[in-house]
């Protein structure tokens, strides 16, 4: 493709599309609106031809900007409303969670099995425990009122909840953001968390205080870890999309899954806010152990019901967790 000839042949169309796009929709006549739509479709196809046949960066950037501006003029813009937020939390987010259940449920099972195995190994092996810390340090961590127990009351409840929420949101965000790197960073994040939890299980079990440890971690840990599993599952799915995009083009598949992952980051931040509040206010409270664990179980069951009722219903209705069709960027036609 001769880029100079191509530009000369279509320059007038591009200038006309730019002129129409810069005018307000209400100031266009009916014929001009039809012309705007026709030119938008035509220039989108030309952009695809350039990208596949002669990817000149200057011309491609110009047409990409022009097509984006024209699309905004064609479909218009709208402001987010409370209805959008309600739709997100009742349709889009639960649908995305339900749709990815085949990734995060196995992730949860493997994580739990790994924690159990590592915890048993640490509890059963004095050599392993001695490699972790000196005997005096281990006693300080596991004794009544020691580090494992005092950790949850080391700061005022509100500040502690905010800190925990920030840290957990970062873990979830890393799992979602780095999933496109074939999922390898997600596996690393999961392994680090598994080792941390297993170390606490093993050390407290070796001190015959596993019941105390579980009483401290279960109230908030059930919901918190579920959110991490969902984020990890979505990240792994995103990584697999790079390998096998299915019937979609790889760019289209990554765009769709990436938009869904971005939405899930917002939803999971809210879930982690709830678990952080439980960890800050319930876990270190004077409530009996059974009451604290019950609160954690209720929060976990409520989330699972939310996903498997609203999410299932939304998926059966055709929702994928992606943003509304009117808000998605247009897929550029692929030149044959």
Tab-separated table of C-alpha atoms in Angstrom:
chain	number	residue	atom	x	y	z
A	1	UNK	CA	0.000	0.000	0.000
A	2	UNK	CA	1.334	3.408	-1.015
A	3	UNK	CA	0.622	5.484	2.091
A	4	UNK	CA	0.867	8.831	0.252
A	5	UNK	CA	-1.677	7.750	-2.360
A	6	UNK	CA	-3.957	6.374	0.374
A	7	UNK	CA	-3.867	9.619	2.350
A	8	UNK	CA	-4.466	11.738	-0.767
A	9	UNK	CA	-7.444	9.582	-1.766
A	10	UNK	CA	-9.191	9.811	1.616
A	11	UNK	CA	-8.029	13.153	2.997
A	12	UNK	CA	-11.268	14.915	2.111
A	13	UNK	CA	-13.340	12.280	3.926
A	14	UNK	CA	-11.227	12.591	7.049
A	15	UNK	CA	-11.506	16.359	7.106
A	16	UNK	CA	-15.270	16.177	6.609
A	17	UNK	CA	-15.632	13.607	9.421
A	18	UNK	CA	-13.557	15.782	11.733
A	19	UNK	CA	-15.679	18.822	10.943
A	20	UNK	CA	-18.933	16.954	11.604
A	21	UNK	CA	-17.562	15.385	14.822
A	22	UNK	CA	-16.659	18.775	16.276
A	23	UNK	CA	-20.185	20.119	15.882
A	24	UNK	CA	-22.772	19.474	18.538
A	25	UNK	CA	-25.233	16.715	17.765
A	26	UNK	CA	-28.219	19.082	17.994
A	27	UNK	CA	-26.727	21.375	15.345
A	28	UNK	CA	-26.535	18.635	12.705
A	29	UNK	CA	-29.312	18.169	10.199
A	30	UNK	CA	-30.760	14.733	9.583
A	31	UNK	CA	-28.728	14.370	6.404
A	32	UNK	CA	-25.538	15.397	8.230
A	33	UNK	CA	-26.161	12.835	10.990
A	34	UNK	CA	-26.501	10.120	8.333
A	35	UNK	CA	-23.322	11.378	6.699
A	36	UNK	CA	-21.513	11.328	10.063
A	37	UNK	CA	-22.453	7.692	10.686
A	38	UNK	CA	-21.487	6.663	7.149
A	39	UNK	CA	-18.120	8.416	7.351
A	40	UNK	CA	-17.465	6.944	10.814
A	41	UNK	CA	-17.990	3.422	9.472
A	42	UNK	CA	-15.919	4.118	6.370
A	43	UNK	CA	-12.965	5.634	8.248
A	44	UNK	CA	-13.048	2.786	10.797
A	45	UNK	CA	-12.573	0.359	7.923
A	46	UNK	CA	-9.774	2.494	6.484
A	47	UNK	CA	-8.064	2.466	9.878
A	48	UNK	CA	-8.242	-1.318	9.897
A	49	UNK	CA	-6.738	-1.459	6.424
A	50	UNK	CA	-3.885	0.781	7.488
A	51	UNK	CA	-3.174	-1.253	10.634
A	52	UNK	CA	-2.974	-4.508	8.681
A	53	UNK	CA	-1.391	-3.280	5.440
A	54	UNK	CA	0.718	-0.193	6.099
A	55	UNK	CA	0.934	0.641	9.827
A	56	UNK	CA	2.314	4.144	9.454
A	57	UNK	CA	2.306	5.401	13.096
A	58	UNK	CA	1.538	9.033	12.271
A	59	UNK	CA	-1.482	8.290	10.086
A	60	UNK	CA	-2.702	5.470	12.351
A	61	UNK	CA	-2.588	7.748	15.412
A	62	UNK	CA	-4.448	10.456	13.539
A	63	UNK	CA	-7.200	8.091	12.403
A	64	UNK	CA	-7.450	6.420	15.820
A	65	UNK	CA	-8.112	9.807	17.417
A	66	UNK	CA	-10.546	10.742	14.671
A	67	UNK	CA	-12.499	7.470	14.952
A	68	UNK	CA	-12.702	7.822	18.743
A	69	UNK	CA	-14.001	11.404	18.467
A	70	UNK	CA	-16.470	10.396	15.777
A	71	UNK	CA	-17.766	7.517	17.849
A	72	UNK	CA	-18.444	9.879	20.742
A	73	UNK	CA	-20.335	12.124	18.374
A	74	UNK	CA	-22.333	9.178	16.980
A	75	UNK	CA	-23.315	7.444	20.205
A	76	UNK	CA	-23.190	10.493	22.455
A	77	UNK	CA	-22.027	10.593	26.059
A	78	UNK	CA	-23.847	10.104	29.292
A	79	UNK	CA	-23.132	10.588	32.957
A	80	UNK	CA	-22.943	7.794	35.459
A	81	UNK	CA	-25.950	7.642	37.764
A	82	UNK	CA	-26.986	5.770	40.878
A	83	UNK	CA	-28.829	3.421	38.539
A	84	UNK	CA	-25.478	2.502	36.964
A	85	UNK	CA	-24.061	1.724	40.403
A	86	UNK	CA	-27.085	-0.410	41.247
A	87	UNK	CA	-26.755	-2.248	37.934
A	88	UNK	CA	-23.068	-2.852	38.588
A	89	UNK	CA	-23.595	-4.416	42.027
A	90	UNK	CA	-26.729	-6.398	41.127
A	91	UNK	CA	-25.801	-7.546	37.621
A	92	UNK	CA	-22.312	-6.880	36.310
A	93	UNK	CA	-20.162	-7.728	39.340
A	94	UNK	CA	-22.023	-10.892	40.477
A	95	UNK	CA	-22.172	-12.057	36.852
A	96	UNK	CA	-18.390	-11.658	36.511
A	97	UNK	CA	-17.837	-13.585	39.762
A	98	UNK	CA	-20.201	-16.389	38.748
A	99	UNK	CA	-18.806	-16.602	35.225
A	100	UNK	CA	-15.254	-17.121	36.544
A	101	UNK	CA	-16.225	-19.647	39.265
A	102	UNK	CA	-14.498	-22.481	37.384
A	103	UNK	CA	-11.228	-20.641	37.991
A	104	UNK	CA	-11.501	-19.331	41.551
A	105	UNK	CA	-13.173	-22.346	43.182
A	106	UNK	CA	-10.320	-24.710	42.149
A	107	UNK	CA	-7.885	-21.976	43.215
A	108	UNK	CA	-9.488	-21.948	46.673
A	109	UNK	CA	-9.353	-25.741	46.964
A	110	UNK	CA	-5.695	-25.961	45.916
A	111	UNK	CA	-4.772	-23.081	48.257
A	112	UNK	CA	-6.538	-24.733	51.215
A	113	UNK	CA	-4.896	-28.106	50.535
A	114	UNK	CA	-1.473	-26.451	50.259
A	115	UNK	CA	-1.964	-24.538	53.531
A	116	UNK	CA	-3.050	-27.734	55.297
A	117	UNK	CA	-0.040	-29.670	53.989
A	118	UNK	CA	2.488	-26.954	54.800
A	119	UNK	CA	0.905	-26.298	58.194
A	120	UNK	CA	1.076	-29.977	59.130
A	121	UNK	CA	4.720	-30.139	57.949
A	122	UNK	CA	5.690	-27.125	60.083
A	123	UNK	CA	3.787	-28.379	63.138
A	124	UNK	CA	5.300	-31.872	62.857
A	125	UNK	CA	8.901	-30.858	62.185
A	126	UNK	CA	11.017	-29.145	64.892
A	127	UNK	CA	13.756	-28.718	62.296
A	128	UNK	CA	11.496	-26.686	60.051
A	129	UNK	CA	10.335	-24.518	62.943
A	130	UNK	CA	13.897	-23.885	64.078
A	131	UNK	CA	14.769	-22.732	60.559
A	132	UNK	CA	12.006	-20.107	60.749
A	133	UNK	CA	13.092	-18.394	63.967
A	134	UNK	CA	14.891	-18.919	67.267
A	135	UNK	CA	12.969	-20.878	69.961
A	136	UNK	CA	12.549	-17.732	72.068
A	137	UNK	CA	11.045	-15.849	69.130
A	138	UNK	CA	8.666	-18.715	68.381
A	139	UNK	CA	7.488	-18.789	71.994
A	140	UNK	CA	6.946	-15.029	71.916
A	141	UNK	CA	4.788	-15.343	68.803
A	142	UNK	CA	2.648	-18.248	69.982
A	143	UNK	CA	2.246	-17.625	73.755
A	144	UNK	CA	-1.046	-16.253	75.179
A	145	UNK	CA	-1.068	-12.548	74.360
A	146	UNK	CA	1.872	-13.034	71.996
A	147	UNK	CA	2.440	-11.612	68.543
A	148	UNK	CA	-0.248	-13.650	66.806
A	149	UNK	CA	-2.913	-12.475	69.241
A	150	UNK	CA	-1.772	-8.903	69.857
A	151	UNK	CA	-1.441	-8.204	66.134
A	152	UNK	CA	-5.186	-7.629	65.760
A	153	UNK	CA	-5.275	-5.016	68.504
A	154	UNK	CA	-1.971	-3.341	67.688
A	155	UNK	CA	-3.738	-0.212	66.349
A	156	UNK	CA	-7.084	1.523	66.846
A	157	UNK	CA	-9.837	-0.447	65.121
A	158	UNK	CA	-10.620	2.149	62.440
A	159	UNK	CA	-6.968	2.684	61.501
A	160	UNK	CA	-6.278	-1.054	61.546
A	161	UNK	CA	-9.283	-1.730	59.288
A	162	UNK	CA	-8.123	0.909	56.809
A	163	UNK	CA	-4.604	-0.529	56.756
A	164	UNK	CA	-5.830	-4.089	56.279
A	165	UNK	CA	-8.241	-3.032	53.543
A	166	UNK	CA	-5.489	-1.185	51.670
A	167	UNK	CA	-3.089	-4.126	51.864
A	168	UNK	CA	-5.694	-6.673	50.771
A	169	UNK	CA	-6.936	-4.466	47.950
A	170	UNK	CA	-3.345	-4.211	46.703
A	171	UNK	CA	-3.010	-8.014	46.715
A	172	UNK	CA	-6.270	-8.397	44.803
A	173	UNK	CA	-5.315	-5.610	42.411
A	174	UNK	CA	-1.943	-7.220	41.692
A	175	UNK	CA	-3.639	-10.528	40.903
A	176	UNK	CA	-5.986	-8.811	38.469
A	177	UNK	CA	-3.457	-6.449	36.900
A	178	UNK	CA	-0.663	-8.977	36.334
A	179	UNK	CA	-2.881	-11.791	35.131
A	180	UNK	CA	-2.104	-10.896	31.511
A	181	UNK	CA	1.522	-11.993	32.142
A	182	UNK	CA	0.368	-15.598	31.601
A	183	UNK	CA	-0.857	-15.703	35.210
A	184	UNK	CA	2.634	-16.337	36.620
A	185	UNK	CA	2.676	-13.360	39.042
A	186	UNK	CA	-0.750	-14.480	40.295
A	187	UNK	CA	0.632	-17.892	41.222
A	188	UNK	CA	3.525	-16.204	43.043
A	189	UNK	CA	1.160	-13.993	45.060
A	190	UNK	CA	-0.938	-17.029	46.009
A	191	UNK	CA	2.132	-19.004	47.083
A	192	UNK	CA	3.308	-16.161	49.313
A	193	UNK	CA	-0.093	-15.928	50.994
A	194	UNK	CA	-0.296	-19.710	51.390
A	195	UNK	CA	3.102	-19.812	53.088
A	196	UNK	CA	2.149	-16.970	55.449
A	197	UNK	CA	-1.112	-18.627	56.516
A	198	UNK	CA	0.478	-22.082	56.774
A	199	UNK	CA	3.255	-20.710	58.976
A	200	UNK	CA	0.709	-19.368	61.449
A	201	UNK	CA	-1.241	-22.632	61.365
A	202	UNK	CA	1.861	-24.745	61.885
A	203	UNK	CA	3.426	-22.664	64.657
A	204	UNK	CA	0.204	-22.294	66.644
A	205	UNK	CA	-0.595	-25.996	66.199
A	206	UNK	CA	2.855	-26.914	67.509
A	207	UNK	CA	2.048	-24.861	70.621
A	208	UNK	CA	-1.361	-26.586	71.008
A	209	UNK	CA	-3.099	-23.272	70.306
A	210	UNK	CA	-4.509	-23.914	66.829
A	211	UNK	CA	-8.038	-23.298	68.118
A	212	UNK	CA	-7.010	-19.792	69.195
A	213	UNK	CA	-5.441	-19.103	65.814
A	214	UNK	CA	-8.505	-20.292	63.913
A	215	UNK	CA	-10.718	-18.230	66.213
A	216	UNK	CA	-8.713	-15.174	65.216
A	217	UNK	CA	-8.393	-15.780	61.484
A	218	UNK	CA	-11.750	-17.282	60.537
A	219	UNK	CA	-14.020	-14.295	61.332
A	220	UNK	CA	-12.444	-12.115	58.658
A	221	UNK	CA	-10.352	-14.669	56.769
A	222	UNK	CA	-13.239	-16.520	55.146
A	223	UNK	CA	-14.472	-13.493	53.212
A	224	UNK	CA	-11.029	-11.974	52.779
A	225	UNK	CA	-9.504	-15.096	51.255
A	226	UNK	CA	-12.557	-15.665	49.061
A	227	UNK	CA	-12.049	-12.190	47.585
A	228	UNK	CA	-8.374	-13.004	47.001
A	229	UNK	CA	-9.342	-16.312	45.356
A	230	UNK	CA	-11.804	-14.554	43.051
A	231	UNK	CA	-9.153	-12.000	42.070
A	232	UNK	CA	-6.585	-14.739	41.504
A	233	UNK	CA	-9.038	-16.797	39.453
A	234	UNK	CA	-9.832	-13.813	37.251
A	235	UNK	CA	-6.120	-13.096	36.857
A	236	UNK	CA	-5.440	-16.692	35.838
A	237	UNK	CA	-8.325	-16.593	33.371
A	238	UNK	CA	-6.895	-13.399	31.889
A	239	UNK	CA	-3.525	-15.110	31.549
A	240	UNK	CA	-5.122	-18.086	29.811
A	241	UNK	CA	-6.895	-15.709	27.409
A	242	UNK	CA	-3.471	-14.627	26.177
A	243	UNK	CA	-2.711	-18.264	25.344
A	244	UNK	CA	-6.138	-19.276	24.033
A	245	UNK	CA	-8.487	-16.398	23.118
A	246	UNK	CA	-11.031	-18.817	21.633
A	247	UNK	CA	-13.105	-17.687	18.645
A	248	UNK	CA	-12.360	-14.020	19.368
A	249	UNK	CA	-9.288	-12.175	18.208
A	250	UNK	CA	-6.652	-11.990	20.940
A	251	UNK	CA	-6.995	-8.198	21.174
A	252	UNK	CA	-10.792	-8.390	21.431
A	253	UNK	CA	-10.650	-11.192	24.010
A	254	UNK	CA	-8.119	-9.350	26.164
A	255	UNK	CA	-10.152	-6.150	25.918
A	256	UNK	CA	-13.327	-7.902	27.068
A	257	UNK	CA	-11.677	-9.849	29.885
A	258	UNK	CA	-9.626	-6.821	30.910
A	259	UNK	CA	-12.720	-4.624	31.211
A	260	UNK	CA	-14.430	-7.309	33.296
A	261	UNK	CA	-11.334	-7.569	35.506
A	262	UNK	CA	-11.284	-3.805	36.025
A	263	UNK	CA	-14.903	-3.889	37.134
A	264	UNK	CA	-14.174	-6.761	39.491
A	265	UNK	CA	-11.394	-4.748	41.100
A	266	UNK	CA	-14.008	-2.196	42.145
A	267	UNK	CA	-16.430	-4.836	43.414
A	268	UNK	CA	-13.777	-6.764	45.299
A	269	UNK	CA	-12.572	-3.550	46.940
A	270	UNK	CA	-16.023	-3.282	48.521
A	271	UNK	CA	-15.940	-6.945	49.610
A	272	UNK	CA	-12.504	-6.430	51.150
A	273	UNK	CA	-13.773	-3.307	52.891
A	274	UNK	CA	-16.322	-5.503	54.674
A	275	UNK	CA	-13.700	-8.107	55.621
A	276	UNK	CA	-11.376	-5.323	56.804
A	277	UNK	CA	-14.111	-3.946	59.050
A	278	UNK	CA	-14.633	-7.411	60.529
A	279	UNK	CA	-10.896	-7.798	61.088
A	280	UNK	CA	-10.625	-4.403	62.735
A	281	UNK	CA	-13.745	-4.439	64.902
A	282	UNK	CA	-14.858	-8.081	65.354
A	283	UNK	CA	-11.670	-10.181	65.418
A	284	UNK	CA	-10.029	-8.353	68.391
A	285	UNK	CA	-13.336	-7.819	70.222
A	286	UNK	CA	-14.341	-9.407	73.514
A	287	UNK	CA	-17.053	-11.456	71.836
A	288	UNK	CA	-16.833	-15.204	72.446
A	289	UNK	CA	-15.050	-17.182	69.774
A	290	UNK	CA	-18.241	-18.823	68.501
A	291	UNK	CA	-19.875	-15.405	68.017
A	292	UNK	CA	-16.909	-14.000	66.111
A	293	UNK	CA	-16.709	-17.050	63.854
A	294	UNK	CA	-20.474	-16.922	63.291
A	295	UNK	CA	-20.179	-13.338	62.035
A	296	UNK	CA	-17.465	-14.429	59.613
A	297	UNK	CA	-19.498	-17.410	58.401
A	298	UNK	CA	-22.586	-15.236	57.886
A	299	UNK	CA	-20.564	-12.733	55.823
A	300	UNK	CA	-19.077	-15.548	53.720
A	301	UNK	CA	-22.406	-17.284	53.128
A	302	UNK	CA	-24.037	-13.969	52.227
A	303	UNK	CA	-21.375	-13.320	49.578
A	304	UNK	CA	-21.693	-16.815	48.094
A	305	UNK	CA	-25.492	-16.540	47.956
A	306	UNK	CA	-25.091	-13.150	46.311
A	307	UNK	CA	-22.802	-14.612	43.628
A	308	UNK	CA	-24.680	-17.842	42.997
A	309	UNK	CA	-28.158	-16.279	42.861
A	310	UNK	CA	-27.776	-12.828	41.333
A	311	UNK	CA	-24.707	-13.873	39.369
A	312	UNK	CA	-26.254	-17.039	37.954
A	313	UNK	CA	-29.431	-15.190	37.026
A	314	UNK	CA	-27.445	-12.460	35.257
A	315	UNK	CA	-25.282	-14.943	33.320
A	316	UNK	CA	-28.340	-16.905	32.193
A	317	UNK	CA	-29.745	-13.601	30.939
A	318	UNK	CA	-26.622	-13.128	28.800
A	319	UNK	CA	-24.466	-10.914	31.008
A	320	UNK	CA	-20.696	-11.489	30.880
A	321	UNK	CA	-19.434	-8.995	33.434
A	322	UNK	CA	-18.313	-6.624	30.696
A	323	UNK	CA	-19.546	-3.029	30.621
A	324	UNK	CA	-22.757	-2.129	28.845
A	325	UNK	CA	-22.592	-2.449	25.062
A	326	UNK	CA	-23.226	1.273	24.598
A	327	UNK	CA	-20.145	2.082	26.707
A	328	UNK	CA	-17.720	-0.285	25.022
A	329	UNK	CA	-15.259	0.960	22.438
A	330	UNK	CA	-16.212	-0.076	18.954
A	331	UNK	CA	-14.418	-3.103	17.544
A	332	UNK	CA	-12.510	-1.999	14.495
A	333	UNK	CA	-13.358	-4.196	11.489
A	334	UNK	CA	-10.578	-6.607	10.566
A	335	UNK	CA	-9.410	-6.340	7.008
A	336	UNK	CA	-9.456	-9.565	5.063
